[in-house]
PDB file of C-alpha atoms and ligand atoms in Angstrom:
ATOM      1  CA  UNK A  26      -9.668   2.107 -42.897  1.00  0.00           C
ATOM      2  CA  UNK A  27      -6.212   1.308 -43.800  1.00  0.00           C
ATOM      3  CA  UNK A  28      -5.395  -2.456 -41.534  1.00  0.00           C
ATOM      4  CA  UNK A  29      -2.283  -1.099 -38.648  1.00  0.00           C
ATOM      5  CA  UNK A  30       1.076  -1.549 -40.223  1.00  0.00           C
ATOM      6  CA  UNK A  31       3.403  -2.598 -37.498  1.00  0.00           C
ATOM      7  CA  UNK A  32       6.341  -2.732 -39.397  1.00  0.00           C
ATOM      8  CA  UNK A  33       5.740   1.366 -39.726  1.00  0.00           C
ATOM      9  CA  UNK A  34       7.611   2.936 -36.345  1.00  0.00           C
ATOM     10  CA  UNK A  35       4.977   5.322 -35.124  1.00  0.00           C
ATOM     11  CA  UNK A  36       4.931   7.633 -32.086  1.00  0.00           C
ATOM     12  CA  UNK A  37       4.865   5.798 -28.865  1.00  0.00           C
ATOM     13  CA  UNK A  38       0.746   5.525 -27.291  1.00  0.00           C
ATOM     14  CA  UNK A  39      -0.444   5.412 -24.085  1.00  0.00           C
ATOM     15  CA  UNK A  40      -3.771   2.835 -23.438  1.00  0.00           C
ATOM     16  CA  UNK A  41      -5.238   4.430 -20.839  1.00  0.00           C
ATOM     17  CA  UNK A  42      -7.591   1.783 -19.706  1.00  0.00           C
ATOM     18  CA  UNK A  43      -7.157  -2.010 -20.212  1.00  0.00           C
ATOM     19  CA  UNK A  44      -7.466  -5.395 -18.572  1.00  0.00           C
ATOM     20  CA  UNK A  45      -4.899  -7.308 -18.297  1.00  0.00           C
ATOM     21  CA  UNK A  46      -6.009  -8.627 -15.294  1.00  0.00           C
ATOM     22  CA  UNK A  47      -9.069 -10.161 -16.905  1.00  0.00           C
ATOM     23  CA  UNK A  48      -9.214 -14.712 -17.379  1.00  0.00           C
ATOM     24  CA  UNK A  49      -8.702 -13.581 -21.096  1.00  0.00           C
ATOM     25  CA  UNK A  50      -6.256 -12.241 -21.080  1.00  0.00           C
ATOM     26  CA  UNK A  51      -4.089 -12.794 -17.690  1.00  0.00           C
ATOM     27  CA  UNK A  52      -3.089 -16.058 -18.831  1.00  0.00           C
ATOM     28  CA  UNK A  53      -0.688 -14.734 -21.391  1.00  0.00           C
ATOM     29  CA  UNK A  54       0.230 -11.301 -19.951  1.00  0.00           C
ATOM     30  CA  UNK A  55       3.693 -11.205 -21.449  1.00  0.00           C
ATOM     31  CA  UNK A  56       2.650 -11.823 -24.919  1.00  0.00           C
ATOM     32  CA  UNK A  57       0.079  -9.188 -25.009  1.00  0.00           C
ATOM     33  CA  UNK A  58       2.523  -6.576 -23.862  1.00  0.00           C
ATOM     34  CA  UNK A  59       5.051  -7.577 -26.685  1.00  0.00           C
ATOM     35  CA  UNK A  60       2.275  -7.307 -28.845  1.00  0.00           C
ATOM     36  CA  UNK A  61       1.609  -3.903 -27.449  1.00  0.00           C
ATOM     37  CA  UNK A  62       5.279  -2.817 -27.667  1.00  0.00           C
ATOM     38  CA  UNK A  63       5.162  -3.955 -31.041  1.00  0.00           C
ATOM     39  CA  UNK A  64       2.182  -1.618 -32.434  1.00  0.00           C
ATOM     40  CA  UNK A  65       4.559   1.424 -30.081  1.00  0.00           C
ATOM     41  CA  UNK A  66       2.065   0.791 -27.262  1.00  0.00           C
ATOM     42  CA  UNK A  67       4.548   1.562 -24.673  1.00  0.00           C
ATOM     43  CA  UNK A  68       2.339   2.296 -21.498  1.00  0.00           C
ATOM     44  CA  UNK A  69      -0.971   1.571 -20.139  1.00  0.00           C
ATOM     45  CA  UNK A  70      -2.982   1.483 -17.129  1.00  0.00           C
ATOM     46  CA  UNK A  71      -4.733  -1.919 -15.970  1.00  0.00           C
ATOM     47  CA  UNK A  72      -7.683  -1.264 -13.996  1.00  0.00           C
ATOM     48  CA  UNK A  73      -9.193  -3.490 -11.420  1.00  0.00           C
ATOM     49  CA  UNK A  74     -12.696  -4.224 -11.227  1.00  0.00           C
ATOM     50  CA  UNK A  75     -13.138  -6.934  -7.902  1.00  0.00           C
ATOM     51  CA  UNK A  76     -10.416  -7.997  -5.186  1.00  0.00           C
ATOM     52  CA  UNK A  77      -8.697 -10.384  -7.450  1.00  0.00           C
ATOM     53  CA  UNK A  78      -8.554  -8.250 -10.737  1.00  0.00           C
ATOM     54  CA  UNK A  79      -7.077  -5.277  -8.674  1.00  0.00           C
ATOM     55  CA  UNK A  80      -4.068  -8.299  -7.443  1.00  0.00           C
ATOM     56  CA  UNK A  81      -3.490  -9.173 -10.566  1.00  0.00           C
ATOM     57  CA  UNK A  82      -3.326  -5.523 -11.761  1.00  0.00           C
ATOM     58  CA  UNK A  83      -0.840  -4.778  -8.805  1.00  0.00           C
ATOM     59  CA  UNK A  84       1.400  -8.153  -9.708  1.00  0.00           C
ATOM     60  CA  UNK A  85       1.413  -7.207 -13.506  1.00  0.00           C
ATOM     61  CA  UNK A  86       2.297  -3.237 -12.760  1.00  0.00           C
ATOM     62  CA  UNK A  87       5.219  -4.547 -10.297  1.00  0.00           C
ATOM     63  CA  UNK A  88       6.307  -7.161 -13.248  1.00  0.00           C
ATOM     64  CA  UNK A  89       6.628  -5.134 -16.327  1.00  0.00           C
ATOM     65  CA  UNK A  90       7.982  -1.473 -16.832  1.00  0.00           C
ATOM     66  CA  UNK A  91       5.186   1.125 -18.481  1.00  0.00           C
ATOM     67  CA  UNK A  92       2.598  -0.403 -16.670  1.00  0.00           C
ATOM     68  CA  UNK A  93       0.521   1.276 -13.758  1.00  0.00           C
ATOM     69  CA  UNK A  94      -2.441   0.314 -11.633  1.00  0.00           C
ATOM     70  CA  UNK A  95      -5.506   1.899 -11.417  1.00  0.00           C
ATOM     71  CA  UNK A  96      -7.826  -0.096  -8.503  1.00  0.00           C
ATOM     72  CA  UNK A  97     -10.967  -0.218  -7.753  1.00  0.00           C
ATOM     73  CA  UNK A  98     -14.496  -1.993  -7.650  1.00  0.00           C
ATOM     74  CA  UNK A  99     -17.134  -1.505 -10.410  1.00  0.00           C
ATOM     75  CA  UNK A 100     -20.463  -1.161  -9.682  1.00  0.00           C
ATOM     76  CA  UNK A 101     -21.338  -4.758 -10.555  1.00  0.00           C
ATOM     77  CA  UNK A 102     -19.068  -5.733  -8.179  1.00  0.00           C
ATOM     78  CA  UNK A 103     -20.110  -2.974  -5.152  1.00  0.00           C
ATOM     79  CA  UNK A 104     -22.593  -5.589  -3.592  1.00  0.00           C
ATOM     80  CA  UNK A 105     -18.784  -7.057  -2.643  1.00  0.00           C
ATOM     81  CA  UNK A 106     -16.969  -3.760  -1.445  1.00  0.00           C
ATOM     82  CA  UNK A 107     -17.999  -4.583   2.505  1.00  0.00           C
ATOM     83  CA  UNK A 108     -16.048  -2.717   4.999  1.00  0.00           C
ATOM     84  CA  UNK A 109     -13.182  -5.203   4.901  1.00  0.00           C
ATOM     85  CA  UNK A 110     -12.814  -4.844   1.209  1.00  0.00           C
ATOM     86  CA  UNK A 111     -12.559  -1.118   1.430  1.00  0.00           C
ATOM     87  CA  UNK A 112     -10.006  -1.281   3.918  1.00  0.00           C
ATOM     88  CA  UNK A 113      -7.848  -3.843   1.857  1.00  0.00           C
ATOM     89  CA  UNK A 114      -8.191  -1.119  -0.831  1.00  0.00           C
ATOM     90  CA  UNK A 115      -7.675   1.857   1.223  1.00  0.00           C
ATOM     91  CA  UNK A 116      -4.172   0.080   2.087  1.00  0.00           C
ATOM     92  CA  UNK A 117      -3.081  -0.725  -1.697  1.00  0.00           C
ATOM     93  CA  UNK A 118      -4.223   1.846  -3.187  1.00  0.00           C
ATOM     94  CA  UNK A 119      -0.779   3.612  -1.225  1.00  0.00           C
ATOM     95  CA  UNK A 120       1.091   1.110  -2.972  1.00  0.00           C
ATOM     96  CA  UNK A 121       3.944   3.072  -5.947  1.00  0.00           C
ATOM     97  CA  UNK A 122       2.736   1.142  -8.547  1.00  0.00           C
ATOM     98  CA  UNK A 123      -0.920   2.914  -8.264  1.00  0.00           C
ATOM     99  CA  UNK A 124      -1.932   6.054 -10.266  1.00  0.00           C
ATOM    100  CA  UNK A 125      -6.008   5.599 -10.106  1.00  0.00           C
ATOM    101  CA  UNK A 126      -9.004   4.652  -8.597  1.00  0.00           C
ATOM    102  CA  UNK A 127     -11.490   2.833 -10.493  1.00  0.00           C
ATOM    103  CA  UNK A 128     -13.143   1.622 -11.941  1.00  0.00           C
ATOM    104  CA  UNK A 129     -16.127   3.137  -9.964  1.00  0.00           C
ATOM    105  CA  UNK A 130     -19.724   4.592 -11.218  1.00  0.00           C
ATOM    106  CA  UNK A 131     -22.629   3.966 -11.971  1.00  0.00           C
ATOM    107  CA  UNK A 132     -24.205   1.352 -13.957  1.00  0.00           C
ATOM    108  CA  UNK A 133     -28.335   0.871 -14.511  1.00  0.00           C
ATOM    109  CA  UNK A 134     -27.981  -1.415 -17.137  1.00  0.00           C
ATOM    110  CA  UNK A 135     -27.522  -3.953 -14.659  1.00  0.00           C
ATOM    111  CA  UNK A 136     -29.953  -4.829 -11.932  1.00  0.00           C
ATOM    112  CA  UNK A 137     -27.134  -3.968  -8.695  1.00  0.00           C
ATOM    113  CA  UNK A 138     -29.345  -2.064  -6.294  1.00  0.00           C
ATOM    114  CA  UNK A 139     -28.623   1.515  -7.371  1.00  0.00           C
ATOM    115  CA  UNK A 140     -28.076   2.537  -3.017  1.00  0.00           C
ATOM    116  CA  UNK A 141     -25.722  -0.129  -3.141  1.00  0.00           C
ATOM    117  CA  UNK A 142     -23.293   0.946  -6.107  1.00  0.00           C
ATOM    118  CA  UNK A 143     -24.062   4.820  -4.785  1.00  0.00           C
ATOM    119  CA  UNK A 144     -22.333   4.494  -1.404  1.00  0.00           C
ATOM    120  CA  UNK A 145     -19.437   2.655  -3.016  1.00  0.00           C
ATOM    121  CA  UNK A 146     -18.829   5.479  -5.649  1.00  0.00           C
ATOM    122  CA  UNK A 147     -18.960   7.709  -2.717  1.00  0.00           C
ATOM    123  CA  UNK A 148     -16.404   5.583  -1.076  1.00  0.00           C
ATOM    124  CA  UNK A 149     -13.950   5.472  -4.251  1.00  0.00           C
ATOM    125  CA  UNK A 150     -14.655   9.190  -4.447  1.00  0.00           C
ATOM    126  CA  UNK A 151     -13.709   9.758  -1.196  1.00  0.00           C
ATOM    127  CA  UNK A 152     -10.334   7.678  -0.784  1.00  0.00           C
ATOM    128  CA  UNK A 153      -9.878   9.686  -4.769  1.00  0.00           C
ATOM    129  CA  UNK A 154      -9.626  12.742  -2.869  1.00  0.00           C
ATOM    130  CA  UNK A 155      -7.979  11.789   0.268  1.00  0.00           C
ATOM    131  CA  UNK A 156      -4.925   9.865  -1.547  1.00  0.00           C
ATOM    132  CA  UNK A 157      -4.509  12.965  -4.244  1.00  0.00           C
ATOM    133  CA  UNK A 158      -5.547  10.539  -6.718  1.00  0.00           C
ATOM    134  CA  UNK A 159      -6.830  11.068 -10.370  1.00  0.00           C
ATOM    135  CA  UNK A 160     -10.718   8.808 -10.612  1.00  0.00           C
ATOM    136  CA  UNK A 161     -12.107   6.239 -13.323  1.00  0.00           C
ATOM    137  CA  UNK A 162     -15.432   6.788 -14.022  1.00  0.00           C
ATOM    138  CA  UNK A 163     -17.377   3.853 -15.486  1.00  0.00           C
ATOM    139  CA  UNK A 164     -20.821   5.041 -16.263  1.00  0.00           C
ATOM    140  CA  UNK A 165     -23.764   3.439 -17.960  1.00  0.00           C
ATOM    141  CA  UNK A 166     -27.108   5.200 -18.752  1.00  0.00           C
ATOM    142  CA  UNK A 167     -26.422   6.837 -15.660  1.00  0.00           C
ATOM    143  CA  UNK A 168     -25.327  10.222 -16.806  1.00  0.00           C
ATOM    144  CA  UNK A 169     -27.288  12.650 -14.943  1.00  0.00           C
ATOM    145  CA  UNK A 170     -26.794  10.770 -11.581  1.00  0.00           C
ATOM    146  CA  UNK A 171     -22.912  10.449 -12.147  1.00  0.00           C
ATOM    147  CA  UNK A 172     -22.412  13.954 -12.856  1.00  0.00           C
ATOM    148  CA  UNK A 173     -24.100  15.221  -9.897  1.00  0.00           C
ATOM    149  CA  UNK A 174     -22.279  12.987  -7.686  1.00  0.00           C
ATOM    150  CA  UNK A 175     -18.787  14.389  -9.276  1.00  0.00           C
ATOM    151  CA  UNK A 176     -19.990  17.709  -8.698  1.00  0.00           C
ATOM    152  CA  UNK A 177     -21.117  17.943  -5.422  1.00  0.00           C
ATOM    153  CA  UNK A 178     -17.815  15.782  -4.447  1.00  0.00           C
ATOM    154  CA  UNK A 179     -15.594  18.647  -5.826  1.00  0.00           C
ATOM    155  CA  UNK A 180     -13.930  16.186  -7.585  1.00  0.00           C
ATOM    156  CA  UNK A 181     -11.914  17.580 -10.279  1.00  0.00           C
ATOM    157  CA  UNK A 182      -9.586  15.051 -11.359  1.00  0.00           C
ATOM    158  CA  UNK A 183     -10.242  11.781 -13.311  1.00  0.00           C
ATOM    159  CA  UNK A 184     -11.242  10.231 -16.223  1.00  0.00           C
ATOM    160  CA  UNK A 185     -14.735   9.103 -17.693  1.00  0.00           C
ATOM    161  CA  UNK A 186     -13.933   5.688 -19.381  1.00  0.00           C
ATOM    162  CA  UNK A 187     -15.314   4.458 -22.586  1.00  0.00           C
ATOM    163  CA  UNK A 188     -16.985   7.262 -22.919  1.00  0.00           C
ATOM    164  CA  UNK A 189     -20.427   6.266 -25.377  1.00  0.00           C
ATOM    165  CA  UNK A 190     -22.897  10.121 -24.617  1.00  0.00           C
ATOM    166  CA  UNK A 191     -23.233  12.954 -26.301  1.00  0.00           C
ATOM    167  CA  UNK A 192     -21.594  15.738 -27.352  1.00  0.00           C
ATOM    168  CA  UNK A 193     -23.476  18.001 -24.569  1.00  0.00           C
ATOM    169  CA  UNK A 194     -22.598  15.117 -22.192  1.00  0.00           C
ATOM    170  CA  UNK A 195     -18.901  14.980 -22.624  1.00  0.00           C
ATOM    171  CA  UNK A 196     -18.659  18.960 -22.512  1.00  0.00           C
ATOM    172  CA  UNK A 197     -20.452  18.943 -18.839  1.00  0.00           C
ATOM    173  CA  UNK A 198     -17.489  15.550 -17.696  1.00  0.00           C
ATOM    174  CA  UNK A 199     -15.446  18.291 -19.189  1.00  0.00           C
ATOM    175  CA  UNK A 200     -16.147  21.517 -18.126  1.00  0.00           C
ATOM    176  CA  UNK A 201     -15.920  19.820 -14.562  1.00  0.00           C
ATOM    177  CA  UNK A 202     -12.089  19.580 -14.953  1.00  0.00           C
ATOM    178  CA  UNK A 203     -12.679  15.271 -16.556  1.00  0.00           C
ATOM    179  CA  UNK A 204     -10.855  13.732 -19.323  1.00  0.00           C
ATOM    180  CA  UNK A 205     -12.791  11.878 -22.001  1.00  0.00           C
ATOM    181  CA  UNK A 206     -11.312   8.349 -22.764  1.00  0.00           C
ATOM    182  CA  UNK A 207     -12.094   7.236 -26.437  1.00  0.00           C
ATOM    183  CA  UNK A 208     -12.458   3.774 -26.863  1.00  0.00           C
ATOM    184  CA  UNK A 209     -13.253   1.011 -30.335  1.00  0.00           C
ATOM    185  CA  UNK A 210     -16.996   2.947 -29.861  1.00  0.00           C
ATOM    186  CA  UNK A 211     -15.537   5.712 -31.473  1.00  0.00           C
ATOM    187  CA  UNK A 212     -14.995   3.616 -34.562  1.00  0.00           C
ATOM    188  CA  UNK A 213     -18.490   2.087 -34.752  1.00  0.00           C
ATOM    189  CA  UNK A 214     -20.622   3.147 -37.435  1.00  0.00           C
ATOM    190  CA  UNK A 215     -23.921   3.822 -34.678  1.00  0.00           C
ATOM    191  CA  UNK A 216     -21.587   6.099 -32.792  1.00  0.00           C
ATOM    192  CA  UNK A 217     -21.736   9.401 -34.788  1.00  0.00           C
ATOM    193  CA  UNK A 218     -22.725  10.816 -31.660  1.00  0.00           C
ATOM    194  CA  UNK A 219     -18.960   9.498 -29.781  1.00  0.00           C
ATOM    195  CA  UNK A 220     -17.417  10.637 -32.832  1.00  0.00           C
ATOM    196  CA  UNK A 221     -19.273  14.658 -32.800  1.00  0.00           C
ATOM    197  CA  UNK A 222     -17.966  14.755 -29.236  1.00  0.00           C
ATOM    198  CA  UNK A 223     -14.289  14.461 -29.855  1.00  0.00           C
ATOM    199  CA  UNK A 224     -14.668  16.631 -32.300  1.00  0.00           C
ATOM    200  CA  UNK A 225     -16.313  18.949 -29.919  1.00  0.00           C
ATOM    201  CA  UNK A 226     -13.242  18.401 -27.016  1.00  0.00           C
ATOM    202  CA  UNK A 227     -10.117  20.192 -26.703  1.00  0.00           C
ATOM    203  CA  UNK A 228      -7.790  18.291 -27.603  1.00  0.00           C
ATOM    204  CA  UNK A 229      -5.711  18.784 -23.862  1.00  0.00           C
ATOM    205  CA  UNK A 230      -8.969  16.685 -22.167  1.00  0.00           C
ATOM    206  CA  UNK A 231      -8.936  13.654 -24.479  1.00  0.00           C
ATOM    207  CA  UNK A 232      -7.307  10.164 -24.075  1.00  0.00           C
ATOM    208  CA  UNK A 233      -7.434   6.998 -25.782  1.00  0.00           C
ATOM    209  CA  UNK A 234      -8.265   3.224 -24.079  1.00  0.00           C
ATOM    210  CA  UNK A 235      -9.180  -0.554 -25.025  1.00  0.00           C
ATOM    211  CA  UNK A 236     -10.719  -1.447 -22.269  1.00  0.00           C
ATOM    212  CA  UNK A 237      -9.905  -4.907 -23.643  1.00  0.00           C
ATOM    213  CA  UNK A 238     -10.913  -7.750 -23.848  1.00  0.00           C
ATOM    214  CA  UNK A 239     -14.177  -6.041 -24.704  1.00  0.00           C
ATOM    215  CA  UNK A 240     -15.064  -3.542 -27.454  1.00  0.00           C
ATOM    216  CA  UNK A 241     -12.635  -4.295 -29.802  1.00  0.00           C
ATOM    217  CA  UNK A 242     -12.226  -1.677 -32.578  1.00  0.00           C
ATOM    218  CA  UNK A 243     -12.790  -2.023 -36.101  1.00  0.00           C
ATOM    219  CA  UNK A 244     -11.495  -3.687 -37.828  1.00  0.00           C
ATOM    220  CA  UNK A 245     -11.025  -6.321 -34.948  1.00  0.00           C
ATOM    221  CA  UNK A 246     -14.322  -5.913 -33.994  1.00  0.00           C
ATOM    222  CA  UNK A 247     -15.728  -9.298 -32.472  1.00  0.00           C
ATOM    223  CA  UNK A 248     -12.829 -10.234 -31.481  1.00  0.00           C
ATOM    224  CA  UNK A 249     -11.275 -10.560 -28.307  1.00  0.00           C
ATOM    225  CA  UNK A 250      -9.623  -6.814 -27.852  1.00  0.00           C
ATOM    226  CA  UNK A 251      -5.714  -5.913 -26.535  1.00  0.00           C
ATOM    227  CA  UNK A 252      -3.569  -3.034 -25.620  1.00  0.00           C
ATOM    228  CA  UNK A 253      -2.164  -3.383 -28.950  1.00  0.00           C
ATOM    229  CA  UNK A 254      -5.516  -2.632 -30.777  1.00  0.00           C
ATOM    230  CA  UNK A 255      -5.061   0.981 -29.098  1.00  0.00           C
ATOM    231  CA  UNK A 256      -3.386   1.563 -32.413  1.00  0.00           C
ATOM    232  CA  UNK A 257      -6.816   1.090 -34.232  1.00  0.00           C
ATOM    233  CA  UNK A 258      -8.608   3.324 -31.897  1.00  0.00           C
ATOM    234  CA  UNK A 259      -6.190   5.611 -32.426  1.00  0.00           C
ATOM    235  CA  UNK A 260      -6.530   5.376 -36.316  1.00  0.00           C
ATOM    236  CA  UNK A 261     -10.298   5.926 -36.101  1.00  0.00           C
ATOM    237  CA  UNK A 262      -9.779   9.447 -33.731  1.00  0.00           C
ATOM    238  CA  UNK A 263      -7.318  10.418 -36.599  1.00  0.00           C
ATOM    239  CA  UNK A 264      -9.935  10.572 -38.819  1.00  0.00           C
ATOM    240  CA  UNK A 265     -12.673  12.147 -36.821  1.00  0.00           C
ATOM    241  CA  UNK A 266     -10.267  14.521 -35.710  1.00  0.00           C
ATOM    242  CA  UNK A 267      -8.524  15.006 -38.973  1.00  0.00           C
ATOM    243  CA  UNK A 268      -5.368  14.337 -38.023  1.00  0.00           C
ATOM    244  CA  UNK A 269      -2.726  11.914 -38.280  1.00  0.00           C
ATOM    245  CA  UNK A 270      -2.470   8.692 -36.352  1.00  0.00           C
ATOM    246  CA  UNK A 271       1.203  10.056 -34.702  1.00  0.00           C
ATOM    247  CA  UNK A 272      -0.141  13.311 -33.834  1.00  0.00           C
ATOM    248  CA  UNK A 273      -3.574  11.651 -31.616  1.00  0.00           C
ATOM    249  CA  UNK A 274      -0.640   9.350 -30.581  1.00  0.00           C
ATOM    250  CA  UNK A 275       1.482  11.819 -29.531  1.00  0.00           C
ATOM    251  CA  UNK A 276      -1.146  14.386 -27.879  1.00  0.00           C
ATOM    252  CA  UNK A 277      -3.258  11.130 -25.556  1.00  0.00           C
ATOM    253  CA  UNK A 278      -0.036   9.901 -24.357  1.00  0.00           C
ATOM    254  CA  UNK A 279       1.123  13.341 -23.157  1.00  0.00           C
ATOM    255  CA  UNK A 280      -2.395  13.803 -21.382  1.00  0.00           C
ATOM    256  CA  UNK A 281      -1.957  10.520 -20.106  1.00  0.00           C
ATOM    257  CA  UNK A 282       1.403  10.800 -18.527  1.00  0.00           C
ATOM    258  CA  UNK A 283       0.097  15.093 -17.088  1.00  0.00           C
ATOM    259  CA  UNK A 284      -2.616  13.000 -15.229  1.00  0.00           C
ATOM    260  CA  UNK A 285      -1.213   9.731 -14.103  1.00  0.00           C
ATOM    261  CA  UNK A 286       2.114  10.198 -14.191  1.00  0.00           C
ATOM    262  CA  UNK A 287       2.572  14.221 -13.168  1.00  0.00           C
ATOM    263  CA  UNK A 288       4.843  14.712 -15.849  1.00  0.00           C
ATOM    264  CA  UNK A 289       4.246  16.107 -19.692  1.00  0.00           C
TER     265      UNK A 289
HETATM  266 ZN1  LIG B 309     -12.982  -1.356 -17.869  1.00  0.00          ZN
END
């Protein structure tokens, strides 16, 4: 893979799914969105996880242009999302800078008490449908639960985030009305599986994340990941997809801005 070339202008990319708001990265926000700007990363969503990663995501969104909020509290965190939290988020999420709610799902990887992260997925799904807004899945070896909980929700508009299943997997999140967010997974070498199912997508459902500071693509993997290394996720889709790095630019960011920003 050929190492980014930022002195190449390329089309302008949209990282659907980053955290900004994280202790590794929130201490030098402004750098890391130069950076961005400087690989054409010119908007992304930063998604909250806990009460003070969904501030920080609502202070950064206010603070720079391009960037929206997406808030929420994972399932790690839903032993946390009491009935005063959810009304703190009920009232923010109304807030302009907000285009999401997430990240919410299921993860069994971690011991969380599976009722527990269950009733606050049906909360975020819930407030999702009541506020119009598009949902972030997060969803660890927890397929088959997660997808009958979208179903019987009716909800039809959101995103599954780092997506890591199979082919058959991403074609149910899609046939439901979901958009499949690609992430540095899809340029692992264990992930043939990631890779088949973007190949198997239409192109219209698929967007493109970090979800940094974790799962840095290669060839910055082990490191700690950025909005800017969007670029390198990007690369690696090109190739599955067999297409150029502008076009996979070009096509996420448009989905991007039809589902979080209403516009194409
Ligand atoms: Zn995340």
């Amino acid at each position: 893979m050929a190492i980014y070339d930022s002195s190449r202008k390329r089309a302008a990319s949209y990282d659907s799914h980053t955290h900004l708001n994280d202790d590794k990265l929130f201490h030098d926000v402004a750098a890391y969105v130069g950076r961005a700007h400087e690989f054409d990363v010119m908007q992304m969503n930063v998604v909250g996880y806990d009460a003070l990663g969904n501030q920080r995501a609502l202070e950064i969104a206010r603070e720079y242009e391009g960037i929206q909020a997406v808030l929420g509290y994972q399932p790690e965190d839903s032993v946390d999302f009491d009935q005063a939290a959810q009304d703190k988020l009920a009232e923010q999420l109304k807030d302009d800078q907000v285009v999401g709610v997430g990240e919410t799902g299921l993860d069994y990887h971690w011991d969380t008490p599976v009722d527990v992260q269950m009733a606050a997925f049906q909360t975020h799904l819930d407030l999702a449908k009541t506020l119009d807004l598009p949902v972030i899945i997060h969803n660890r070896e927890a397929f088959q639960d997660v997808y009958d909980r979208l179903k019987a929700s009716q909800i039809h508009r959101g995103v599954i985030h780092s997506f890591s299943g199979t082919p058959e997997q991403a074609q149910a999140f899609a046939d439901l009305g979901f958009y499949i967010a690609f992430s540095g997974v899809v340029s692992f070498k264990k992930a043939p599986e990631v890779r088949a199912a973007a190949q198997a997508l239409p192109h219209e459902q698929i967007l493109v994340e970090t979800d940094a500071p974790y799962l840095a693509p290669v060839p910055k993997r082990g490191q700690t990941n950025e909005p800017a290394f969007v670029a390198y996720v990007i690369d690696s889709l090109a190739e599955t997809l067999s297409m150029t790095a502008d076009e996979v630019a070009d096509f996420t960011r448009k989905n991007a801005q039809r589902l979080f920003l209403n516009h194409d």
